[in-house]
Amino acid sequence: MEPDGLREFQAHRPRLFALAYRMLGSATEAEDAVQETYLRWDGTDRATIRSAEAWLTTAVVNLCRTWLVSARARRETYAGPWLPEPVPTADGELGPLETVEERELVSLALLTALERLNPVERAVFVLREAFGYAHREIADMLDLTEAASQQAYRRAGQRVRDGRTRFAIEPAHARALIQRFLDAARSGEIDELGRMLAADVTATADGGGRINAARRPVHGADRVARYLAGLFRWAVPGMEIGIEEVNGALSVVVRVAGNPMLMVGFELDGDLVDELLLVVNPDKLAYLAAAGRLS
């Protein structure tokens, strides 16, 4: 590719990855989608392209729409619950996350909820909510009418929000709460741990059949407290447990010799934890591991 075309693509690459990740919930597949978009860009007569941003965005989002059809079939046969692939965000890997709304849009909980949408609804929701495109622009990208884009956006919003209102949690407060949680879990203080959990708390683990993990979500404060106390009781040489920013929120990451073995994401409601998302599938932790080696 000539230098100008390569520079143009490289300038858009971070945004394309951020878009593909939100569409697919997988950093690995998002990288593949960006690479495929690059190959299409390389094989196109760019003299006919009026807007590189519009062309590249349309190419990657429609590629992701196609991939989502096969991804949904794979996830129906997935061993146990499926969760998105965690991405570290302290260094801007998914673009600027300066507001509560921007952070929510990359949260593991919301990306999991996006699995309820069909590919068109997901594309409309991501393009509108995360990237601020007008419905007229979205309709052109997805070959829809503007009215169809608006209708898909309304349906998507209703299905992923669940009528729940999320309140901003100060980072310092969230860190202190997670540290208390971690201390109680590691010391096996089940009563203390239970007091930090909402009565209807849910813990969902993604082992992907690769690692032994609960095949169904665990519900209720007492059961979740005992489950977590048992999980954090084990220790191996070289194990370190820290609090890191993952998908726009503070999470617990357990590493052995620097490699992540477990990531625990939290949904907080005031002083209580009302949802935990645990990723132990090593395939899902590969991007987190690679990012750690580069930092």
Coordinates of C-alpha atoms in Angstrom, one line a residue:
M1 CA 0.0 0.0 0.0
E2 CA 1.2 3.5 -0.8
P3 CA 2.3 5.5 2.3
D4 CA -0.7 7.9 2.2
G5 CA -3.2 5.0 2.2
L6 CA -1.3 3.3 5.0
R7 CA -1.1 6.5 7.1
E8 CA -4.8 7.1 6.6
F9 CA -5.7 3.6 7.8
Q10 CA -3.4 3.8 10.7
A11 CA -5.0 7.0 11.8
H12 CA -8.4 5.3 12.0
R13 CA -7.2 1.9 13.4
P14 CA -7.7 2.6 17.1
R15 CA -11.3 3.8 16.5
L16 CA -12.0 0.8 14.2
F17 CA -10.8 -1.6 16.9
A18 CA -12.9 0.1 19.6
L19 CA -15.9 -0.2 17.3
A20 CA -15.3 -3.8 16.4
Y21 CA -14.8 -4.8 20.0
R22 CA -18.1 -3.2 21.0
M23 CA -19.8 -5.1 18.2
L24 CA -18.2 -8.5 18.9
G25 CA -17.3 -8.5 22.6
S26 CA -14.0 -10.1 21.7
A27 CA -10.7 -8.3 21.4
T28 CA -9.2 -11.1 19.4
E29 CA -12.0 -11.2 16.9
A30 CA -12.0 -7.3 16.8
E31 CA -8.3 -7.4 15.8
D32 CA -9.2 -9.9 13.0
A33 CA -12.0 -7.7 11.8
V34 CA -9.7 -4.6 11.7
Q35 CA -7.1 -6.7 9.7
E36 CA -9.7 -7.8 7.2
T37 CA -10.9 -4.2 6.8
Y38 CA -7.3 -3.2 6.1
L39 CA -7.1 -5.8 3.3
R40 CA -10.3 -4.5 1.8
W41 CA -9.0 -1.0 2.1
D42 CA -5.8 -2.0 0.3
G43 CA -7.8 -3.6 -2.5
T44 CA -10.1 -0.6 -3.1
D45 CA -9.7 2.2 -5.5
R46 CA -9.4 4.9 -2.9
A47 CA -9.6 7.7 -5.4
T48 CA -13.4 7.0 -5.5
I49 CA -13.8 7.3 -1.7
R50 CA -15.1 10.7 -0.5
S51 CA -14.7 10.0 3.3
A52 CA -12.2 7.5 4.6
E53 CA -13.9 7.5 8.0
A54 CA -17.3 6.7 6.6
W55 CA -15.9 4.0 4.3
L56 CA -13.8 2.3 6.9
T57 CA -16.6 2.5 9.6
T58 CA -19.1 1.0 7.1
A59 CA -16.7 -1.8 6.2
V60 CA -15.9 -2.9 9.7
V61 CA -19.4 -2.6 11.1
N62 CA -20.9 -4.7 8.3
L63 CA -18.1 -7.2 8.6
C64 CA -18.9 -7.5 12.3
R65 CA -22.6 -7.9 11.5
T66 CA -21.8 -10.9 9.3
W67 CA -19.5 -12.4 11.9
L68 CA -22.1 -12.0 14.7
V69 CA -24.3 -14.5 12.9
S70 CA -21.8 -17.3 13.1
A71 CA -20.6 -16.1 16.6
R72 CA -24.2 -16.5 17.9
A73 CA -24.2 -20.1 16.7
R74 CA -20.9 -20.9 18.4
R75 CA -22.0 -19.3 21.6
E76 CA -25.2 -21.5 21.7
T77 CA -22.9 -24.5 22.1
Y78 CA -20.4 -22.7 24.4
A79 CA -19.5 -24.6 27.6
G80 CA -21.2 -22.7 30.4
P81 CA -21.9 -18.9 30.5
W82 CA -20.3 -16.7 27.8
L83 CA -18.8 -13.4 28.9
P84 CA -17.0 -10.8 26.8
E85 CA -13.2 -10.8 26.5
P86 CA -11.7 -8.4 29.1
V87 CA -9.7 -5.4 27.8
P88 CA -7.5 -3.2 29.9
T89 CA -8.5 0.5 29.5
A90 CA -6.2 2.5 31.7
D91 CA -4.1 3.5 28.6
G92 CA -7.0 4.3 26.3
E93 CA -7.3 1.0 24.5
L94 CA -11.0 1.5 23.8
G95 CA -10.8 5.3 23.2
P96 CA -11.6 8.1 25.7
L97 CA -13.7 7.0 28.7
E98 CA -14.2 10.3 30.4
T99 CA -17.8 10.0 31.4
V100 CA -20.0 7.5 33.3
E101 CA -21.9 6.9 30.1
E102 CA -18.7 6.1 28.1
R103 CA -17.5 3.7 30.8
E104 CA -20.9 2.0 31.0
L105 CA -20.8 1.3 27.2
V106 CA -17.7 -0.8 27.5
S107 CA -18.6 -2.5 30.8
L108 CA -18.6 -6.2 30.8
A109 CA -22.2 -6.2 32.0
L110 CA -23.5 -4.0 29.2
L111 CA -21.5 -5.9 26.5
T112 CA -23.0 -9.1 27.9
A113 CA -26.5 -7.6 27.6
L114 CA -25.7 -6.7 24.0
E115 CA -25.7 -10.4 23.3
R116 CA -29.6 -10.2 23.5
L117 CA -29.6 -8.1 20.3
N118 CA -29.7 -9.2 16.7
P119 CA -26.7 -7.9 14.6
V120 CA -28.6 -4.9 13.2
E121 CA -29.8 -3.8 16.6
R122 CA -26.3 -4.1 18.0
A123 CA -24.8 -2.1 15.2
V124 CA -27.3 0.7 15.5
F125 CA -27.0 0.8 19.3
V126 CA -23.1 0.9 19.2
L127 CA -22.9 3.4 16.4
R128 CA -25.5 5.7 18.0
E129 CA -24.6 5.4 21.7
A130 CA -20.8 4.9 21.6
F131 CA -19.9 6.9 18.5
G132 CA -22.6 9.5 18.2
Y133 CA -23.6 8.9 14.6
A134 CA -26.9 10.4 13.4
H135 CA -29.6 7.9 12.3
R136 CA -29.3 9.2 8.8
E137 CA -25.6 8.2 8.7
I138 CA -26.3 4.9 10.4
A139 CA -29.0 4.1 7.8
D140 CA -26.6 4.8 5.0
M141 CA -23.9 2.5 6.6
L142 CA -26.3 -0.4 7.3
D143 CA -28.5 0.0 4.2
L144 CA -31.6 0.8 6.2
T145 CA -34.2 3.5 6.2
E146 CA -33.7 6.2 8.8
A147 CA -37.0 5.2 10.5
A148 CA -35.8 1.6 10.7
S149 CA -32.6 2.8 12.4
Q150 CA -34.6 4.7 14.9
Q151 CA -36.8 1.8 15.6
A152 CA -33.9 -0.6 16.0
Y153 CA -32.3 1.8 18.4
R154 CA -35.4 2.1 20.6
R155 CA -35.7 -1.7 20.7
A156 CA -32.1 -2.2 21.6
G157 CA -32.2 0.4 24.4
Q158 CA -35.2 -1.3 26.0
R159 CA -33.6 -4.7 25.8
V160 CA -30.2 -3.9 27.3
R161 CA -31.1 -1.3 29.9
D162 CA -33.5 -3.5 31.8
G163 CA -35.1 -0.4 33.3
R164 CA -32.1 -0.1 35.8
T165 CA -30.6 3.2 36.7
R166 CA -26.9 3.1 37.3
F167 CA -25.4 5.7 39.6
A168 CA -21.9 7.0 39.4
I169 CA -19.5 5.5 41.9
E170 CA -16.4 7.6 42.8
P171 CA -13.2 5.7 41.8
A172 CA -11.8 6.0 45.3
H173 CA -15.0 4.6 46.9
A174 CA -15.1 1.8 44.4
R175 CA -11.4 0.9 45.0
A176 CA -11.9 0.9 48.8
L177 CA -15.0 -1.3 48.5
I178 CA -13.3 -3.8 46.2
Q179 CA -10.3 -3.9 48.5
R180 CA -12.6 -4.7 51.5
F181 CA -14.2 -7.4 49.3
L182 CA -10.9 -8.8 48.4
D183 CA -9.6 -8.9 52.0
A184 CA -12.8 -10.6 53.2
A185 CA -12.7 -13.2 50.4
R186 CA -9.0 -14.0 50.9
S187 CA -9.4 -14.4 54.7
G188 CA -12.6 -16.5 54.3
E189 CA -14.7 -14.1 56.3
I190 CA -18.0 -15.2 54.9
D191 CA -20.2 -13.1 57.1
E192 CA -18.3 -9.9 56.3
L193 CA -18.3 -10.8 52.6
G194 CA -22.0 -11.5 52.7
R195 CA -22.7 -8.0 54.2
M196 CA -21.0 -6.5 51.1
L197 CA -23.2 -8.3 48.7
A198 CA -26.8 -7.4 47.6
A199 CA -29.4 -9.9 48.6
D200 CA -30.0 -10.9 45.0
V201 CA -26.4 -10.7 43.9
T202 CA -25.3 -13.0 41.0
A203 CA -21.8 -14.4 40.2
T204 CA -21.3 -15.6 36.6
A205 CA -18.1 -17.4 35.6
D206 CA -16.8 -18.0 32.1
G207 CA -14.4 -21.0 32.0
G208 CA -15.3 -22.0 28.4
G209 CA -14.8 -25.7 29.2
R210 CA -11.1 -25.0 29.5
I211 CA -11.0 -24.3 33.2
N212 CA -13.2 -25.8 35.9
A213 CA -15.8 -23.1 36.7
A214 CA -19.5 -23.0 37.7
R215 CA -21.5 -23.9 34.7
R216 CA -24.5 -21.8 35.9
P217 CA -24.7 -18.4 37.6
V218 CA -24.6 -18.5 41.4
H219 CA -27.4 -16.5 43.1
G220 CA -27.9 -15.0 46.5
A221 CA -25.6 -13.3 49.0
D222 CA -24.9 -16.4 51.2
R223 CA -24.2 -18.8 48.3
V224 CA -22.1 -16.2 46.4
A225 CA -20.1 -15.4 49.6
R226 CA -19.2 -19.1 50.2
Y227 CA -18.4 -19.6 46.5
L228 CA -16.0 -16.6 46.4
A229 CA -14.4 -17.5 49.7
G230 CA -13.7 -21.0 48.3
L231 CA -12.4 -19.5 45.1
F232 CA -9.9 -17.1 46.7
R233 CA -8.7 -19.7 49.3
W234 CA -6.3 -21.3 46.9
A235 CA -2.8 -19.9 46.3
V236 CA 0.1 -20.9 44.1
P237 CA 3.8 -19.7 44.1
G238 CA 4.2 -16.5 42.2
M239 CA 0.5 -15.5 42.5
E240 CA -0.3 -11.8 42.8
I241 CA -3.7 -10.3 43.3
G242 CA -4.3 -6.7 42.2
I243 CA -6.9 -4.1 41.3
E244 CA -6.7 -3.0 37.7
E245 CA -8.8 -1.0 35.3
V246 CA -10.6 -3.4 32.9
N247 CA -13.4 -2.3 30.6
G248 CA -13.6 1.1 32.1
A249 CA -14.0 -0.1 35.7
L250 CA -11.8 -1.3 38.6
S251 CA -11.6 -5.1 38.6
V252 CA -9.6 -7.8 40.5
V253 CA -7.0 -9.5 38.4
V254 CA -5.1 -12.6 39.7
R255 CA -1.8 -13.2 38.0
V256 CA 0.7 -16.0 38.3
A257 CA 4.2 -15.0 37.0
G258 CA 2.6 -12.0 35.5
N259 CA 0.0 -13.9 33.5
P260 CA -3.7 -13.4 34.3
M261 CA -5.4 -16.5 35.6
L262 CA -8.7 -14.8 36.8
M263 CA -10.4 -11.5 36.2
V264 CA -13.3 -10.5 38.4
G265 CA -15.5 -7.6 37.3
F266 CA -18.0 -5.8 39.6
E267 CA -21.3 -4.1 39.2
L268 CA -21.7 -1.8 42.2
D269 CA -24.8 -0.2 43.7
G270 CA -23.7 2.2 46.4
D271 CA -21.9 0.2 49.1
L272 CA -23.1 -3.2 47.8
V273 CA -21.9 -5.5 45.0
D274 CA -24.9 -6.6 43.0
E275 CA -23.2 -8.6 40.2
L276 CA -19.8 -10.3 39.7
L277 CA -18.4 -11.4 36.3
L278 CA -15.5 -13.9 36.5
V279 CA -13.4 -14.8 33.5
V280 CA -11.0 -17.8 33.9
N281 CA -11.0 -19.1 30.3
P282 CA -7.4 -18.7 29.3
D283 CA -8.4 -17.8 25.7
K284 CA -10.4 -14.9 27.0
L285 CA -7.4 -13.7 29.1
A286 CA -4.9 -13.7 26.2
Y287 CA -5.4 -10.1 25.3
L288 CA -5.1 -9.0 28.9
A289 CA -1.9 -11.0 29.1
A290 CA -0.5 -9.5 25.9
A291 CA -1.3 -6.0 27.1
G292 CA 0.4 -6.6 30.4
R293 CA 3.6 -7.7 28.6
L294 CA 3.6 -4.5 26.5
S295 CA 3.0 -2.1 29.4

